[in-house]
Amino acid sequence: MATASDFRTCPTTGLKVHLPAERLIKANAVAAVVFLAVGGLFGLLVALTRSPWAARLLPADWFYLALTAHGLDVLIVWIIFFEMAVLYFASAVILSSRIAAPRWAWTGFVLMVVGALIVNVAVLQGQSSVMFTSYVPMKAAPHFYLGIILFAVGALIGTFVFFGTLVVAKDEKTYEGSIPLVTFGALTAAIIAVFTIASGAIILIPTLLWSVGIVSYIDPLMYKTVWWAMGHSSQQINVAAHVSVWYAIAAMVFGAKPLSEKVSRMAFLMYILFLQLASAHHMLVEPGVSSTWKIFNTSYAMYLAVLGSMVHGMTVPGSIEAAQRAKGYTKGLFEWLRKAPWSNPAFSGMFLSLLIFGFLGGISGVVMGTEQINLIMHNTLYTPGHFHATVVGGTTLAFMAITYPLINLIFRRELVMKKVAQFQPYVFGLGIIGISLFMMAAGTLGVSRRHWDITFSDAPLAFDYPAAAFLMMGLNGLSAVLAALGGLMFVAVTVGSILFGAKIEGGAPAAKPKAAPAVAQYGSVQHPAIPGTVVLVAIFFISFVLYYFVNWKYLSEVWPLR
Amino acid sequence: MAIHPPSERVWWNLPIARTELIWIIVAFLWGLTMFFMMIYWHGYGKQNLSNEAYRTTPEQFSAKVQAMVEKYKVREEAGIPVVRPPPGSEVYMLARLWQWYPILEFEKNQSYRLHLSSLDLQHGFSLQPVNINLQIHPGYEMVLSVQPDKAGTYGVVCNEYCGLGHHQMVGRIYVLDK
Ligand code: HEM
Ligand SMILES: [Cu+2]
Ligand SMILES: [Cu+2]
C-alpha cells in the first residue's frame, strides 16, 4: 500500500505524483533518448552513403548493418521506451494514482534494456544484417531474435502495469467520472500493444527456433503476413500514443478542452475496432493473395481507422482554436494560430507533428495502401519517405515536444539552452519534411529502398536511373544533415537539462494555464465556431483528393497487366 | 481539459457540433469513394494483378526456365542468355543471388504470361523506368499477363534486400518495335 510520503504534489498542475512512477518515467525516457541518439546517427550515415556527394561513405556491408541497426534502434527501441514513459505518465501521473506493481515495471524495464543491448550486439557482430523486418528465409544469428523477444516481453509487462494502474486508480477513487481523454487514448494504445506483442510472439518464437535448427521450415508468405500483424499494429500504437500527446500538449499549453469528448473517444476506438488484423497493405504485390482479401482488409470496406485520424486532425487544432478564441484571439480566420506560442517548443513541435503527419504521412500512406497503386510504389524509396513522415515527423516529433514540459514536471529541472530548444522543432521538422519528400520523389522515379549503389557500378548489366533521381538523393542527404542536427539539439537540451538544469523546487516554473471555459455545456449548447480549422481541414481534404487521383493517373500510364 | 476527467459526467449524451458532424460525414464518404475506386479499377482499369500463383520448388521452376531458354535463346549478353519467346506464350524469369535470369525480349503491344519465382531468398522485381514493383518469394510461382506498350531497354532492379550483392542484382527486358 502506498503511503503519503511516496507522493509529492506538483506545484504546476496540482497533480499528486507518485515517486516510484516518476522514477520509472525518468528511466524509460532516458533509455529512449539514448537509443534515439544511437539510431539517429546510423540514419545519418545511411542517408549520406546514399547521396551522390557522399556515396560509399560506408562500405556495402556496413551500410546494410547500419540500416538494420537504424530501423531497430529508432522504430522499435526509441519509440517503445518512450511509449512506456507515456503509459506511466498517462496512468499514474494524470490520474494522481500510485503505480501498480512498480517491481514488475522495473523487471519489464530491465528486460527491455537487456533485449535492446542483445539485438545491438547481434547486429554489430555482422551476422544479422537482415533489416528489422528479418524476412525469412534470410537468417540472422539466434540472439538477434532472442533480443527482440526479450524486449517485447518487457514491453508487455509494462503494458500490464499500465492496466493495473488504471484499476488501482479506479478502486482508490483518485479521480471522478470517466478517465481523461489522454488516458483513454493511451488505453487504446495499450490494448493494441497486447495484440501486437501476441502477433510478434507467434512469429518470432518459431523463427528463433528455426534459426537454431529446431524448426525446419517457415513459409515466407506466412511469415510476412503474421510479422506485419505485429509491424502494422505497432504503428497504430504509435498513432494512438502521439495523438494522445497532441491532446495533452493542447491541454497543457492552452488549457484546451476537446470539442466533444464523444467524438474524440470514438475516433480512438476506431483504431482498435478497425485495426488491420492482417495488415494487408504490406501484402499488395505478393504472389497469390486474392484481391477481395486485399481490398477488404486494406479498407475494412470504408477506411474507418483513417477516418479516426481524420477526425483527430480536425478536433485537435479545433480545440486549440476554440481555447484561443475564448481567450480573445478572435480576429480573422487565423489570429488564434498566429498568436500561438510559436517559441514554445512543446507547442511548435506538436503543431508541426500534426501537419507533417496529416499532410505528408497520412495522405501518402492511404495512397500507397491502395491495392493497385501500390504496384508503382512497393519497396521503392517512396515507402521510407512515407513512414519518415508518420513515425518521425508525426510520432518522434510529438514525443520530442512533450519531453520539454516533462523535463519541468517530472525531472523538475529548468531547460538549459532555451534558445536551442526553441529552434529545435523547426530544424528537426524541416529536415524530416526534406527527407520524407525527397525519398518519396526518388521513389516515384523508381529508386529502390535498402540499396547501397543505385549507379550499379559493380553490376554485370547496367541500368541508369534518371538524373533527377540522383538530385533527389543529394537533397535527401542534405535534409538528413539538417534532421540529424535537429536530433542533436534535442539530445543536447534534454541531457543537458537533466544533468545541469536548475532544480525546480516548490514554486511554479510556468504559469498554470487557465482552463478554457467548458466548450460544450449540457443544456445550453454552445459550440464555438472554428472557422480557421475548417479552412485548414478543407485545404487538407482538397490536397488529399487531388493527390489520390493524380496517382491513379500515373498508374494508368504503366504497362497494362493482369 | 484533455488531461482531466470530462467536466460533464454524462459526456456521451452531449450533442456533436455541426462542423464536426459534417467532417465526419465527408471523411466517411471519401473513405467509401476510395473503397469503390479499387473495385472500379478491377473492372475498367488496365493495371490489375491477376493474383494467379502456384506452389513450386526451386528445382521445378528452374527446369521450366531452362526449357524455355533452350527453345528460344537468340544470343548472350554478359554471359546471360537473351530469350525471345513468341507473343502470347508462357515466359519465365527467375531470381537468385544475385541475378535475374534470363534476359527477355518482348514485342511491343503483345501480351505475355510472365512467371516469376525465386530460388533462394525473397527478391523484389522492380521494372524500370516504368516502375512496376512485385515481391518475389521462393516456393511461389507468380503469374501475370504483361503487355509492354513502349519499345526500349528496361532494367529489372532488385528492390528487396537480399544480402551483400543486392545492389548488383540487375536484369534486363528488351521491348522491340517488331
Ligand atoms: C536523423 C534522423 C533520420 C534520418 C536522417 C533517417 C534516414 C533514413 C534513411 C536514409 C533510411 C534508408 C532508406 C533506405 O535506404 O531504404 C532510413 C530508414 C529507416 N528509418 Fe530513418 N532516419 C531518421 C530518423 C528515423 C527515426 C526517428 C525513425 C523511427 C522512429 C526512423 C525509422 C526508419 C526505419 C524504420 C527505416 C527502414 C529501415 C529498413 O528499411 O529496414 N528513422 N532512415
Ligand atoms: Cu535480390
Ligand atoms: Cu535484392
PDB file of N, CA and C in Angstrom, chain A residues 57-112:
ATOM      1  N   LEU A  57      30.341   6.343 -48.348  1.00  0.00           N
ATOM      2  CA  LEU A  57      30.861   6.707 -47.036  1.00  0.00           C
ATOM      3  C   LEU A  57      31.005   5.449 -46.196  1.00  0.00           C
ATOM      4  N   LEU A  58      29.975   4.625 -46.197  1.00  0.00           N
ATOM      5  CA  LEU A  58      30.065   3.313 -45.567  1.00  0.00           C
ATOM      6  C   LEU A  58      30.266   2.296 -46.674  1.00  0.00           C
ATOM      7  N   PRO A  59      31.110   1.280 -46.454  1.00  0.00           N
ATOM      8  CA  PRO A  59      31.178   0.181 -47.419  1.00  0.00           C
ATOM      9  C   PRO A  59      29.869  -0.602 -47.370  1.00  0.00           C
ATOM     10  N   ALA A  60      29.641  -1.440 -48.399  1.00  0.00           N
ATOM     11  CA  ALA A  60      28.332  -2.080 -48.539  1.00  0.00           C
ATOM     12  C   ALA A  60      27.927  -2.863 -47.295  1.00  0.00           C
ATOM     13  N   ASP A  61      28.840  -3.678 -46.746  1.00  0.00           N
ATOM     14  CA  ASP A  61      28.417  -4.495 -45.602  1.00  0.00           C
ATOM     15  C   ASP A  61      28.046  -3.618 -44.401  1.00  0.00           C
ATOM     16  N   TRP A  62      28.798  -2.553 -44.185  1.00  0.00           N
ATOM     17  CA  TRP A  62      28.465  -1.639 -43.087  1.00  0.00           C
ATOM     18  C   TRP A  62      27.177  -0.876 -43.351  1.00  0.00           C
ATOM     19  N   PHE A  63      26.927  -0.593 -44.618  1.00  0.00           N
ATOM     20  CA  PHE A  63      25.680   0.107 -44.951  1.00  0.00           C
ATOM     21  C   PHE A  63      24.482  -0.724 -44.531  1.00  0.00           C
ATOM     22  N   TYR A  64      24.488  -2.012 -44.907  1.00  0.00           N
ATOM     23  CA  TYR A  64      23.329  -2.843 -44.574  1.00  0.00           C
ATOM     24  C   TYR A  64      23.248  -3.103 -43.072  1.00  0.00           C
ATOM     25  N   LEU A  65      24.417  -3.155 -42.449  1.00  0.00           N
ATOM     26  CA  LEU A  65      24.428  -3.304 -40.993  1.00  0.00           C
ATOM     27  C   LEU A  65      23.827  -2.058 -40.341  1.00  0.00           C
ATOM     28  N   ALA A  66      24.279  -0.886 -40.789  1.00  0.00           N
ATOM     29  CA  ALA A  66      23.799   0.366 -40.200  1.00  0.00           C
ATOM     30  C   ALA A  66      22.298   0.534 -40.430  1.00  0.00           C
ATOM     31  N   LEU A  67      21.831   0.102 -41.600  1.00  0.00           N
ATOM     32  CA  LEU A  67      20.406   0.250 -41.899  1.00  0.00           C
ATOM     33  C   LEU A  67      19.570  -0.655 -40.978  1.00  0.00           C
ATOM     34  N   THR A  68      20.092  -1.851 -40.724  1.00  0.00           N
ATOM     35  CA  THR A  68      19.395  -2.752 -39.797  1.00  0.00           C
ATOM     36  C   THR A  68      19.354  -2.132 -38.404  1.00  0.00           C
ATOM     37  N   ALA A  69      20.496  -1.628 -37.955  1.00  0.00           N
ATOM     38  CA  ALA A  69      20.575  -1.034 -36.618  1.00  0.00           C
ATOM     39  C   ALA A  69      19.680   0.201 -36.530  1.00  0.00           C
ATOM     40  N   HIS A  70      19.676   0.997 -37.589  1.00  0.00           N
ATOM     41  CA  HIS A  70      18.844   2.206 -37.594  1.00  0.00           C
ATOM     42  C   HIS A  70      17.375   1.849 -37.382  1.00  0.00           C
ATOM     43  N   GLY A  71      16.867   0.952 -38.203  1.00  0.00           N
ATOM     44  CA  GLY A  71      15.456   0.573 -38.098  1.00  0.00           C
ATOM     45  C   GLY A  71      15.109   0.065 -36.708  1.00  0.00           C
ATOM     46  N   LEU A  72      15.957  -0.809 -36.170  1.00  0.00           N
ATOM     47  CA  LEU A  72      15.667  -1.386 -34.851  1.00  0.00           C
ATOM     48  C   LEU A  72      15.743  -0.337 -33.744  1.00  0.00           C
ATOM     49  N   ASP A  73      16.808   0.430 -33.733  1.00  0.00           N
ATOM     50  CA  ASP A  73      17.032   1.340 -32.601  1.00  0.00           C
ATOM     51  C   ASP A  73      16.030   2.479 -32.542  1.00  0.00           C
ATOM     52  N   VAL A  74      15.618   2.978 -33.703  1.00  0.00           N
ATOM     53  CA  VAL A  74      14.661   4.079 -33.642  1.00  0.00           C
ATOM     54  C   VAL A  74      13.219   3.589 -33.659  1.00  0.00           C
ATOM     55  N   LEU A  75      12.903   2.740 -34.630  1.00  0.00           N
ATOM     56  CA  LEU A  75      11.485   2.369 -34.772  1.00  0.00           C
ATOM     57  C   LEU A  75      11.023   1.559 -33.573  1.00  0.00           C
ATOM     58  N   ILE A  76      11.877   0.661 -33.095  1.00  0.00           N
ATOM     59  CA  ILE A  76      11.425  -0.212 -32.015  1.00  0.00           C
ATOM     60  C   ILE A  76      11.879   0.335 -30.664  1.00  0.00           C
ATOM     61  N   VAL A  77      13.191   0.504 -30.488  1.00  0.00           N
ATOM     62  CA  VAL A  77      13.679   0.766 -29.134  1.00  0.00           C
ATOM     63  C   VAL A  77      13.320   2.177 -28.661  1.00  0.00           C
ATOM     64  N   TRP A  78      13.646   3.193 -29.442  1.00  0.00           N
ATOM     65  CA  TRP A  78      13.338   4.568 -29.010  1.00  0.00           C
ATOM     66  C   TRP A  78      11.849   4.737 -28.775  1.00  0.00           C
ATOM     67  N   ILE A  79      11.060   4.354 -29.780  1.00  0.00           N
ATOM     68  CA  ILE A  79       9.626   4.623 -29.691  1.00  0.00           C
ATOM     69  C   ILE A  79       8.996   3.873 -28.527  1.00  0.00           C
ATOM     70  N   ILE A  80       9.355   2.611 -28.348  1.00  0.00           N
ATOM     71  CA  ILE A  80       8.640   1.826 -27.331  1.00  0.00           C
ATOM     72  C   ILE A  80       9.077   2.230 -25.921  1.00  0.00           C
ATOM     73  N   PHE A  81      10.369   2.519 -25.730  1.00  0.00           N
ATOM     74  CA  PHE A  81      10.761   3.037 -24.409  1.00  0.00           C
ATOM     75  C   PHE A  81       9.969   4.311 -24.091  1.00  0.00           C
ATOM     76  N   PHE A  82       9.878   5.184 -25.081  1.00  0.00           N
ATOM     77  CA  PHE A  82       9.163   6.430 -24.795  1.00  0.00           C
ATOM     78  C   PHE A  82       7.695   6.151 -24.531  1.00  0.00           C
ATOM     79  N   GLU A  83       7.152   5.178 -25.251  1.00  0.00           N
ATOM     80  CA  GLU A  83       5.739   4.858 -25.028  1.00  0.00           C
ATOM     81  C   GLU A  83       5.495   4.321 -23.622  1.00  0.00           C
ATOM     82  N   MET A  84       6.472   3.607 -23.087  1.00  0.00           N
ATOM     83  CA  MET A  84       6.327   3.154 -21.697  1.00  0.00           C
ATOM     84  C   MET A  84       6.223   4.375 -20.777  1.00  0.00           C
ATOM     85  N   ALA A  85       7.087   5.357 -21.029  1.00  0.00           N
ATOM     86  CA  ALA A  85       7.032   6.575 -20.217  1.00  0.00           C
ATOM     87  C   ALA A  85       5.665   7.243 -20.367  1.00  0.00           C
ATOM     88  N   VAL A  86       5.162   7.276 -21.608  1.00  0.00           N
ATOM     89  CA  VAL A  86       3.849   7.896 -21.838  1.00  0.00           C
ATOM     90  C   VAL A  86       2.756   7.128 -21.091  1.00  0.00           C
ATOM     91  N   LEU A  87       2.824   5.794 -21.130  1.00  0.00           N
ATOM     92  CA  LEU A  87       1.793   4.997 -20.444  1.00  0.00           C
ATOM     93  C   LEU A  87       1.806   5.271 -18.942  1.00  0.00           C
ATOM     94  N   TYR A  88       2.996   5.292 -18.338  1.00  0.00           N
ATOM     95  CA  TYR A  88       3.065   5.527 -16.891  1.00  0.00           C
ATOM     96  C   TYR A  88       2.592   6.946 -16.562  1.00  0.00           C
ATOM     97  N   PHE A  89       2.956   7.886 -17.424  1.00  0.00           N
ATOM     98  CA  PHE A  89       2.527   9.266 -17.197  1.00  0.00           C
ATOM     99  C   PHE A  89       1.007   9.370 -17.311  1.00  0.00           C
ATOM    100  N   ALA A  90       0.458   8.765 -18.366  1.00  0.00           N
ATOM    101  CA  ALA A  90      -0.984   8.905 -18.617  1.00  0.00           C
ATOM    102  C   ALA A  90      -1.815   8.160 -17.582  1.00  0.00           C
ATOM    103  N   SER A  91      -1.207   7.191 -16.907  1.00  0.00           N
ATOM    104  CA  SER A  91      -1.983   6.499 -15.873  1.00  0.00           C
ATOM    105  C   SER A  91      -1.669   7.103 -14.501  1.00  0.00           C
ATOM    106  N   ALA A  92      -0.485   6.817 -13.979  1.00  0.00           N
ATOM    107  CA  ALA A  92      -0.199   7.218 -12.597  1.00  0.00           C
ATOM    108  C   ALA A  92      -0.243   8.736 -12.411  1.00  0.00           C
ATOM    109  N   VAL A  93       0.437   9.487 -13.261  1.00  0.00           N
ATOM    110  CA  VAL A  93       0.547  10.927 -13.010  1.00  0.00           C
ATOM    111  C   VAL A  93      -0.784  11.629 -13.282  1.00  0.00           C
ATOM    112  N   ILE A  94      -1.347  11.391 -14.470  1.00  0.00           N
ATOM    113  CA  ILE A  94      -2.559  12.138 -14.813  1.00  0.00           C
ATOM    114  C   ILE A  94      -3.709  11.768 -13.893  1.00  0.00           C
ATOM    115  N   LEU A  95      -3.746  10.529 -13.415  1.00  0.00           N
ATOM    116  CA  LEU A  95      -4.830  10.133 -12.511  1.00  0.00           C
ATOM    117  C   LEU A  95      -4.453  10.337 -11.043  1.00  0.00           C
ATOM    118  N   SER A  96      -3.261  10.898 -10.762  1.00  0.00           N
ATOM    119  CA  SER A  96      -2.809  11.098  -9.377  1.00  0.00           C
ATOM    120  C   SER A  96      -2.849   9.803  -8.581  1.00  0.00           C
ATOM    121  N   SER A  97      -2.481   8.729  -9.228  1.00  0.00           N
ATOM    122  CA  SER A  97      -2.594   7.427  -8.567  1.00  0.00           C
ATOM    123  C   SER A  97      -1.206   6.876  -8.274  1.00  0.00           C
ATOM    124  N   ARG A  98      -1.174   5.855  -7.407  1.00  0.00           N
ATOM    125  CA  ARG A  98       0.082   5.125  -7.266  1.00  0.00           C
ATOM    126  C   ARG A  98       0.200   4.180  -8.440  1.00  0.00           C
ATOM    127  N   ILE A  99       1.420   3.843  -8.787  1.00  0.00           N
ATOM    128  CA  ILE A  99       1.579   2.917  -9.903  1.00  0.00           C
ATOM    129  C   ILE A  99       1.443   1.506  -9.362  1.00  0.00           C
ATOM    130  N   ALA A 100       0.759   0.658 -10.119  1.00  0.00           N
ATOM    131  CA  ALA A 100       0.596  -0.727  -9.680  1.00  0.00           C
ATOM    132  C   ALA A 100       1.919  -1.450  -9.885  1.00  0.00           C
ATOM    133  N   ALA A 101       2.300  -2.279  -8.952  1.00  0.00           N
ATOM    134  CA  ALA A 101       3.431  -3.187  -9.122  1.00  0.00           C
ATOM    135  C   ALA A 101       4.689  -2.558  -9.707  1.00  0.00           C
ATOM    136  N   PRO A 102       5.274  -1.574  -9.026  1.00  0.00           N
ATOM    137  CA  PRO A 102       6.498  -0.967  -9.583  1.00  0.00           C
ATOM    138  C   PRO A 102       7.622  -1.977  -9.784  1.00  0.00           C
ATOM    139  N   ARG A 103       7.671  -3.025  -8.938  1.00  0.00           N
ATOM    140  CA  ARG A 103       8.724  -4.039  -9.128  1.00  0.00           C
ATOM    141  C   ARG A 103       8.617  -4.674 -10.496  1.00  0.00           C
ATOM    142  N   TRP A 104       7.374  -5.027 -10.869  1.00  0.00           N
ATOM    143  CA  TRP A 104       7.170  -5.622 -12.181  1.00  0.00           C
ATOM    144  C   TRP A 104       7.569  -4.634 -13.272  1.00  0.00           C
ATOM    145  N   ALA A 105       7.223  -3.372 -13.056  1.00  0.00           N
ATOM    146  CA  ALA A 105       7.574  -2.376 -14.062  1.00  0.00           C
ATOM    147  C   ALA A 105       9.087  -2.315 -14.251  1.00  0.00           C
ATOM    148  N   TRP A 106       9.814  -2.425 -13.142  1.00  0.00           N
ATOM    149  CA  TRP A 106      11.275  -2.410 -13.275  1.00  0.00           C
ATOM    150  C   TRP A 106      11.777  -3.676 -13.946  1.00  0.00           C
ATOM    151  N   THR A 107      11.139  -4.805 -13.638  1.00  0.00           N
ATOM    152  CA  THR A 107      11.535  -6.035 -14.326  1.00  0.00           C
ATOM    153  C   THR A 107      11.368  -5.863 -15.828  1.00  0.00           C
ATOM    154  N   GLY A 108      10.231  -5.285 -16.212  1.00  0.00           N
ATOM    155  CA  GLY A 108       9.992  -5.046 -17.634  1.00  0.00           C
ATOM    156  C   GLY A 108      11.071  -4.145 -18.216  1.00  0.00           C
ATOM    157  N   PHE A 109      11.388  -3.104 -17.470  1.00  0.00           N
ATOM    158  CA  PHE A 109      12.393  -2.163 -17.953  1.00  0.00           C
ATOM    159  C   PHE A 109      13.736  -2.857 -18.175  1.00  0.00           C
ATOM    160  N   VAL A 110      14.142  -3.666 -17.187  1.00  0.00           N
ATOM    161  CA  VAL A 110      15.432  -4.348 -17.308  1.00  0.00           C
ATOM    162  C   VAL A 110      15.422  -5.287 -18.508  1.00  0.00           C
ATOM    163  N   LEU A 111      14.308  -6.014 -18.689  1.00  0.00           N
ATOM    164  CA  LEU A 111      14.218  -6.911 -19.847  1.00  0.00           C
ATOM    165  C   LEU A 111      14.359  -6.131 -21.150  1.00  0.00           C
ATOM    166  N   MET A 112      13.737  -4.976 -21.178  1.00  0.00           N
ATOM    167  CA  MET A 112      13.813  -4.180 -22.405  1.00  0.00           C
ATOM    168  C   MET A 112      15.245  -3.712 -22.663  1.00  0.00           C
TER     169      MET A 112
END
